mmCIF file of C-alpha atoms and ligand atoms in Angstrom:
data_model
loop_
_atom_site.group_PDB
_atom_site.id
_atom_site.type_symbol
_atom_site.label_atom_id
_atom_site.label_comp_id
_atom_site.label_asym_id
_atom_site.label_seq_id
_atom_site.Cartn_x
_atom_site.Cartn_y
_atom_site.Cartn_z
ATOM 1 C CA MET A 1 0.081 0.130 0.113
ATOM 2 C CA SER A 2 1.425 3.616 -0.688
ATOM 3 C CA ALA A 3 2.255 5.978 2.205
ATOM 4 C CA ILE A 4 -0.566 8.150 1.116
ATOM 5 C CA ALA A 5 -3.161 5.247 1.083
ATOM 6 C CA THR A 6 -2.164 4.447 4.585
ATOM 7 C CA ASN A 7 -2.278 7.927 5.823
ATOM 8 C CA LEU A 8 -5.709 7.963 4.655
ATOM 9 C CA GLN A 9 -6.548 5.046 6.742
ATOM 10 C CA VAL A 10 -5.073 6.700 9.768
ATOM 11 C CA VAL A 11 -6.913 9.978 9.079
ATOM 12 C CA GLN A 12 -10.278 8.147 8.625
ATOM 13 C CA HIS A 13 -9.552 6.239 11.675
ATOM 14 C CA ARG A 14 -9.001 9.533 13.578
ATOM 15 C CA ILE A 15 -12.365 10.839 12.184
ATOM 16 C CA ILE A 16 -14.389 7.816 13.361
ATOM 17 C CA THR A 17 -12.752 7.464 16.808
ATOM 18 C CA GLU A 18 -13.540 11.154 17.333
ATOM 19 C CA ARG A 19 -17.076 11.055 16.192
ATOM 20 C CA ALA A 20 -17.693 8.001 18.388
ATOM 21 C CA LYS A 21 -16.124 9.714 21.543
ATOM 22 C CA SER A 22 -18.365 13.073 20.880
ATOM 23 C CA GLY A 23 -21.522 10.795 20.749
ATOM 24 C CA ARG A 24 -22.479 11.927 17.108
ATOM 25 C CA GLN A 25 -24.615 9.445 15.450
ATOM 26 C CA THR A 26 -25.955 11.249 12.397
ATOM 27 C CA GLY A 27 -24.705 13.125 9.305
ATOM 28 C CA VAL A 28 -21.624 12.550 7.408
ATOM 29 C CA ILE A 29 -18.151 13.984 8.209
ATOM 30 C CA SER A 30 -16.397 14.405 4.974
ATOM 31 C CA LEU A 31 -12.793 14.331 4.371
ATOM 32 C CA LEU A 32 -11.184 16.896 1.831
ATOM 33 C CA ALA A 33 -7.546 16.108 1.089
ATOM 34 C CA VAL A 34 -5.625 19.248 0.642
ATOM 35 C CA SER A 35 -3.239 18.704 -2.002
ATOM 36 C CA LYS A 36 -1.590 22.319 -2.312
ATOM 37 C CA THR A 37 1.927 22.061 -3.201
ATOM 38 C CA ARG A 38 1.626 18.246 -4.060
ATOM 39 C CA PRO A 39 2.050 16.908 -7.712
ATOM 40 C CA ALA A 40 -0.808 15.416 -9.565
ATOM 41 C CA ALA A 41 0.710 11.909 -9.074
ATOM 42 C CA ASP A 42 -0.054 12.260 -5.119
ATOM 43 C CA VAL A 43 -3.697 13.140 -5.929
ATOM 44 C CA LEU A 44 -3.884 10.168 -8.248
ATOM 45 C CA ALA A 45 -2.444 8.048 -5.287
ATOM 46 C CA ALA A 46 -5.125 9.292 -3.104
ATOM 47 C CA LEU A 47 -7.903 8.901 -5.849
ATOM 48 C CA GLN A 48 -6.767 5.222 -6.218
ATOM 49 C CA ALA A 49 -7.035 4.844 -2.451
ATOM 50 C CA GLY A 50 -10.636 5.940 -2.761
ATOM 51 C CA GLN A 51 -10.352 9.642 -1.881
ATOM 52 C CA GLN A 52 -12.762 11.677 -3.991
ATOM 53 C CA ASP A 53 -12.632 15.274 -2.657
ATOM 54 C CA PHE A 54 -9.507 17.437 -3.005
ATOM 55 C CA GLY A 55 -8.534 21.230 -1.787
ATOM 56 C CA GLU A 56 -6.255 23.641 -3.534
ATOM 57 C CA ASN A 57 -5.295 27.028 -2.187
ATOM 58 C CA TYR A 58 -3.914 28.864 -5.342
ATOM 59 C CA VAL A 59 -6.051 28.843 -8.357
ATOM 60 C CA GLN A 60 -3.490 28.412 -11.154
ATOM 61 C CA GLU A 61 -1.837 25.644 -9.330
ATOM 62 C CA GLY A 62 -5.099 23.840 -9.042
ATOM 63 C CA VAL A 63 -6.129 24.285 -12.548
ATOM 64 C CA ASP A 64 -2.613 23.071 -13.889
ATOM 65 C CA LYS A 65 -2.880 20.033 -11.490
ATOM 66 C CA MET A 66 -6.395 19.425 -12.786
ATOM 67 C CA LEU A 67 -5.127 19.179 -16.380
ATOM 68 C CA ALA A 68 -1.970 16.976 -15.333
ATOM 69 C CA LEU A 69 -4.188 14.587 -13.711
ATOM 70 C CA ARG A 70 -6.614 14.436 -16.688
ATOM 71 C CA ALA A 71 -3.661 13.444 -18.680
ATOM 72 C CA LEU A 72 -2.159 10.980 -16.076
ATOM 73 C CA SER A 73 -5.673 9.382 -15.675
ATOM 74 C CA PRO A 74 -8.534 10.364 -17.963
ATOM 75 C CA ASP A 75 -11.103 8.315 -16.252
ATOM 76 C CA THR A 76 -10.860 9.803 -12.670
ATOM 77 C CA THR A 77 -13.253 12.334 -11.542
ATOM 78 C CA PRO A 78 -12.065 14.198 -8.368
ATOM 79 C CA ILE A 79 -14.109 16.658 -6.877
ATOM 80 C CA TRP A 80 -12.161 19.944 -6.466
ATOM 81 C CA HIS A 81 -12.746 22.476 -3.879
ATOM 82 C CA PHE A 82 -11.093 25.930 -3.720
ATOM 83 C CA ILE A 83 -9.890 26.806 -0.209
ATOM 84 C CA GLY A 84 -7.583 29.753 -0.564
ATOM 85 C CA PRO A 85 -7.669 33.421 -0.483
ATOM 86 C CA LEU A 86 -10.007 34.595 -3.483
ATOM 87 C CA GLN A 87 -9.296 37.723 -5.305
ATOM 88 C CA SER A 88 -11.571 39.444 -8.055
ATOM 89 C CA ASN A 89 -9.218 38.608 -10.789
ATOM 90 C CA LYS A 90 -9.313 35.034 -9.950
ATOM 91 C CA THR A 91 -12.972 34.454 -9.754
ATOM 92 C CA ARG A 92 -13.481 33.305 -13.392
ATOM 93 C CA LEU A 93 -10.829 30.399 -13.060
ATOM 94 C CA VAL A 94 -12.721 29.152 -9.938
ATOM 95 C CA ALA A 95 -16.135 29.398 -11.369
ATOM 96 C CA GLU A 96 -15.121 27.588 -14.315
ATOM 97 C CA HIS A 97 -12.763 24.772 -12.738
ATOM 98 C CA PHE A 98 -13.976 23.931 -9.348
ATOM 99 C CA ALA A 99 -16.972 22.546 -7.672
ATOM 100 C CA TRP A 100 -16.832 24.072 -4.459
ATOM 101 C CA ALA A 101 -15.419 27.483 -3.009
ATOM 102 C CA HIS A 102 -14.829 27.527 0.754
ATOM 103 C CA THR A 103 -13.679 31.245 1.244
ATOM 104 C CA ILE A 104 -16.454 33.707 0.322
ATOM 105 C CA GLU A 105 -15.952 36.600 2.560
ATOM 106 C CA ARG A 106 -17.661 39.564 0.333
ATOM 107 C CA LEU A 107 -20.654 39.844 -1.722
ATOM 108 C CA LYS A 108 -18.663 41.229 -4.658
ATOM 109 C CA ILE A 109 -16.661 37.968 -4.998
ATOM 110 C CA ALA A 110 -19.793 35.929 -4.720
ATOM 111 C CA GLU A 111 -21.613 38.023 -7.251
ATOM 112 C CA ARG A 112 -18.671 37.496 -9.662
ATOM 113 C CA LEU A 113 -18.621 33.812 -9.171
ATOM 114 C CA SER A 114 -22.359 33.615 -9.846
ATOM 115 C CA ALA A 115 -22.033 35.670 -13.028
ATOM 116 C CA GLN A 116 -19.302 33.502 -14.339
ATOM 117 C CA ARG A 117 -20.246 30.009 -13.388
ATOM 118 C CA PRO A 118 -20.811 28.249 -16.765
ATOM 119 C CA GLU A 119 -24.414 27.282 -17.608
ATOM 120 C CA HIS A 120 -23.442 23.551 -18.323
ATOM 121 C CA LEU A 121 -22.112 23.113 -14.776
ATOM 122 C CA PRO A 122 -24.093 22.642 -11.551
ATOM 123 C CA PRO A 123 -24.285 25.651 -9.254
ATOM 124 C CA LEU A 124 -20.885 26.311 -7.493
ATOM 125 C CA GLN A 125 -21.241 24.970 -3.771
ATOM 126 C CA VAL A 126 -20.094 27.646 -1.499
ATOM 127 C CA CYS A 127 -19.251 28.416 2.075
ATOM 128 C CA VAL A 128 -18.720 31.904 3.573
ATOM 129 C CA GLN A 129 -15.466 32.237 5.759
ATOM 130 C CA VAL A 130 -16.034 33.663 9.129
ATOM 131 C CA ASN A 131 -12.989 35.224 11.164
ATOM 132 C CA VAL A 132 -14.092 33.832 14.318
ATOM 133 C CA SER A 133 -11.022 34.349 16.101
ATOM 134 C CA GLY A 134 -11.428 38.445 15.518
ATOM 135 C CA GLU A 135 -7.883 38.743 14.356
ATOM 136 C CA ALA A 136 -7.399 41.841 12.213
ATOM 137 C CA SER A 137 -4.900 39.814 10.067
ATOM 138 C CA LYS A 138 -7.244 36.955 9.266
ATOM 139 C CA SER A 139 -9.487 36.563 6.395
ATOM 140 C CA GLY A 140 -13.224 35.957 6.685
ATOM 141 C CA CYS A 141 -16.120 38.284 7.518
ATOM 142 C CA SER A 142 -17.004 39.158 10.852
ATOM 143 C CA PRO A 143 -19.568 37.134 13.199
ATOM 144 C CA ALA A 144 -21.635 39.967 13.089
ATOM 145 C CA GLU A 145 -22.020 40.317 9.351
ATOM 146 C CA THR A 146 -22.430 36.746 8.636
ATOM 147 C CA TYR A 147 -26.049 36.272 8.368
ATOM 148 C CA GLU A 148 -26.503 39.398 6.098
ATOM 149 C CA LEU A 149 -23.904 38.217 3.978
ATOM 150 C CA CYS A 150 -25.328 34.302 3.727
ATOM 151 C CA ARG A 151 -28.667 35.753 3.045
ATOM 152 C CA LYS A 152 -27.593 37.605 -0.048
ATOM 153 C CA VAL A 153 -25.291 34.786 -1.086
ATOM 154 C CA ALA A 154 -27.960 32.440 -1.041
ATOM 155 C CA ALA A 155 -30.051 34.585 -3.317
ATOM 156 C CA LEU A 156 -27.380 34.288 -6.133
ATOM 157 C CA PRO A 157 -28.773 32.142 -8.824
ATOM 158 C CA ARG A 158 -25.460 30.379 -9.883
ATOM 159 C CA LEU A 159 -24.338 29.572 -6.248
ATOM 160 C CA GLN A 160 -25.685 27.125 -3.633
ATOM 161 C CA LEU A 161 -24.809 28.393 -0.107
ATOM 162 C CA ARG A 162 -23.738 25.271 1.864
ATOM 163 C CA GLY A 163 -22.490 26.783 5.126
ATOM 164 C CA LEU A 164 -19.587 28.236 6.929
ATOM 165 C CA MET A 165 -15.948 27.702 7.032
ATOM 166 C CA CYS A 166 -13.068 29.051 9.438
ATOM 167 C CA ILE A 167 -9.197 28.760 9.735
ATOM 168 C CA PRO A 168 -8.656 29.663 13.432
ATOM 169 C CA ALA A 169 -5.267 30.442 14.970
ATOM 170 C CA PRO A 170 -3.209 27.573 16.186
ATOM 171 C CA ALA A 171 -3.920 26.681 19.746
ATOM 172 C CA CYS A 172 -1.875 24.607 22.057
ATOM 173 C CA ASP A 173 -4.486 22.789 23.914
ATOM 174 C CA PHE A 174 -7.846 20.785 23.264
ATOM 175 C CA ALA A 175 -10.066 23.256 24.962
ATOM 176 C CA ALA A 176 -8.366 26.352 23.219
ATOM 177 C CA GLN A 177 -8.731 24.672 19.852
ATOM 178 C CA CYS A 178 -12.568 24.072 20.702
ATOM 179 C CA ARG A 179 -13.387 27.561 21.357
ATOM 180 C CA PRO A 180 -13.618 29.009 17.666
ATOM 181 C CA PHE A 181 -15.005 25.907 16.337
ATOM 182 C CA ALA A 182 -17.720 26.254 19.097
ATOM 183 C CA ALA A 183 -18.268 29.800 18.117
ATOM 184 C CA LEU A 184 -18.520 29.136 14.356
ATOM 185 C CA ARG A 185 -21.144 26.295 15.275
ATOM 186 C CA GLN A 186 -23.284 28.927 16.990
ATOM 187 C CA ILE A 187 -23.371 31.249 14.044
ATOM 188 C CA PHE A 188 -24.296 28.235 11.914
ATOM 189 C CA VAL A 189 -27.134 27.014 14.116
ATOM 190 C CA ASP A 190 -28.225 30.765 14.179
ATOM 191 C CA LEU A 191 -28.289 30.680 10.350
ATOM 192 C CA GLN A 192 -30.498 27.468 10.395
ATOM 193 C CA ASP A 193 -32.754 29.004 12.889
ATOM 194 C CA ARG A 194 -33.506 32.193 10.896
ATOM 195 C CA GLY A 195 -34.382 29.814 7.942
ATOM 196 C CA LEU A 196 -31.126 29.370 5.839
ATOM 197 C CA ALA A 197 -30.787 25.762 4.516
ATOM 198 C CA VAL A 198 -27.064 25.105 5.364
ATOM 199 C CA ASP A 199 -25.490 21.660 6.070
ATOM 200 C CA THR A 200 -21.671 22.270 5.813
ATOM 201 C CA LEU A 201 -19.363 23.218 8.631
ATOM 202 C CA SER A 202 -15.941 23.248 6.981
ATOM 203 C CA MET A 203 -13.658 23.248 10.067
ATOM 204 C CA GLY A 204 -10.654 21.245 11.081
ATOM 205 C CA MET A 205 -7.162 20.435 9.732
ATOM 206 C CA SER A 206 -4.428 18.032 10.659
ATOM 207 C CA ASP A 207 -3.585 19.364 13.915
ATOM 208 C CA ASP A 208 -7.040 20.193 15.244
ATOM 209 C CA LEU A 209 -9.420 17.896 13.566
ATOM 210 C CA GLU A 210 -10.462 16.215 16.718
ATOM 211 C CA ALA A 211 -11.635 19.531 18.344
ATOM 212 C CA ALA A 212 -13.448 20.415 15.212
ATOM 213 C CA ILE A 213 -15.245 17.260 15.016
ATOM 214 C CA CYS A 214 -16.172 17.481 18.672
ATOM 215 C CA GLU A 215 -17.748 20.750 17.877
ATOM 216 C CA GLY A 216 -19.742 19.630 15.009
ATOM 217 C CA SER A 217 -17.666 19.653 11.924
ATOM 218 C CA THR A 218 -19.165 18.228 8.751
ATOM 219 C CA LEU A 219 -15.771 18.598 6.665
ATOM 220 C CA VAL A 220 -12.422 18.445 7.750
ATOM 221 C CA ARG A 221 -9.666 19.666 5.386
ATOM 222 C CA VAL A 222 -6.431 17.800 5.796
ATOM 223 C CA GLY A 223 -3.307 18.170 4.092
ATOM 224 C CA ALA A 224 0.095 17.179 5.912
ATOM 225 C CA ALA A 225 -1.486 14.366 7.556
ATOM 226 C CA ILE A 226 -2.210 12.816 4.400
ATOM 227 C CA PHE A 227 0.325 13.818 2.186
ATOM 228 C CA GLY A 228 3.307 14.357 4.379
ATOM 229 C CA ALA A 229 4.708 17.718 5.923
ATOM 230 C CA ARG A 230 5.110 20.621 3.148
ATOM 231 C CA LYS A 231 8.340 22.143 2.753
ATOM 232 C CA LYS A 232 8.600 25.460 4.295
ATOM 233 C CA SER A 233 9.219 28.204 1.844
HETATM 234 C C1 PLP B 1 -3.276 24.102 4.043
HETATM 235 C C2 PLP B 1 -4.652 24.069 4.620
HETATM 236 C C3 PLP B 1 -5.335 23.122 5.128
HETATM 237 C C4 PLP B 1 -4.679 21.777 5.489
HETATM 238 O O1 PLP B 1 -3.510 22.148 6.441
HETATM 239 P P1 PLP B 1 -2.950 20.910 7.212
HETATM 240 O O2 PLP B 1 -2.365 21.442 8.572
HETATM 241 O O3 PLP B 1 -1.807 20.537 6.081
HETATM 242 O O4 PLP B 1 -3.806 19.837 7.300
HETATM 243 C C5 PLP B 1 -6.586 23.120 5.433
HETATM 244 N N1 PLP B 1 -7.414 24.256 5.066
HETATM 245 C C6 PLP B 1 -6.719 25.368 4.455
HETATM 246 C C7 PLP B 1 -7.773 26.581 4.302
HETATM 247 C C8 PLP B 1 -5.562 25.314 4.061
HETATM 248 O O5 PLP B 1 -4.782 26.297 3.554
#
């Protein structure tokens, strides 16, 4: 078995173990394999091990990898998620090539994605990114403006609002890891209470996926624990 296949099993086991521990019986917890900086061959190894969903942070790198993968293995059909910072000049490539975008933080970006989503594709599945830790340096809309932004995004014709996403600052212990995830879940429940049909809480990475699942994550985004540590640039 490839190292990537073994790592995927370990991560799946971590997900199942934590889900049982937290007493969650219903609902899926999806695994998004974050393949940024990794070659198409690594994506292929994960696909061959049964992994379907992949996350990329840089638009051009992601699109190049999709094409390289198609050349390597024309029959595979990965589902691509965009999880990096989204600038106006990159929305067209995201709208044309990805199935999901997790990092909507402004209405203008969402409007561009909706206008640029090709007619022959299903609506782009989107999450609104929330800056739950409240750090000025972090991306995401503020908790207070989340509902208004979500309501407007949900009304755009070529997008389907699926839920919320966050990238909290690293924390050293479990309780500290849980706090921002619990805060995001509270905002998520509030959206549901106010009538928005959202089903996705995109939270948790290699180092904090247990805390995220404990607080209700439905989708964890895992890179290093699957593909190995990334080189520091
Ligand atoms: C890189 C990245 C991940 C994965 O991080 P790991 O620590 O490698 O698991 C998840 N989400 C986002 C938005 C990322 O940029």
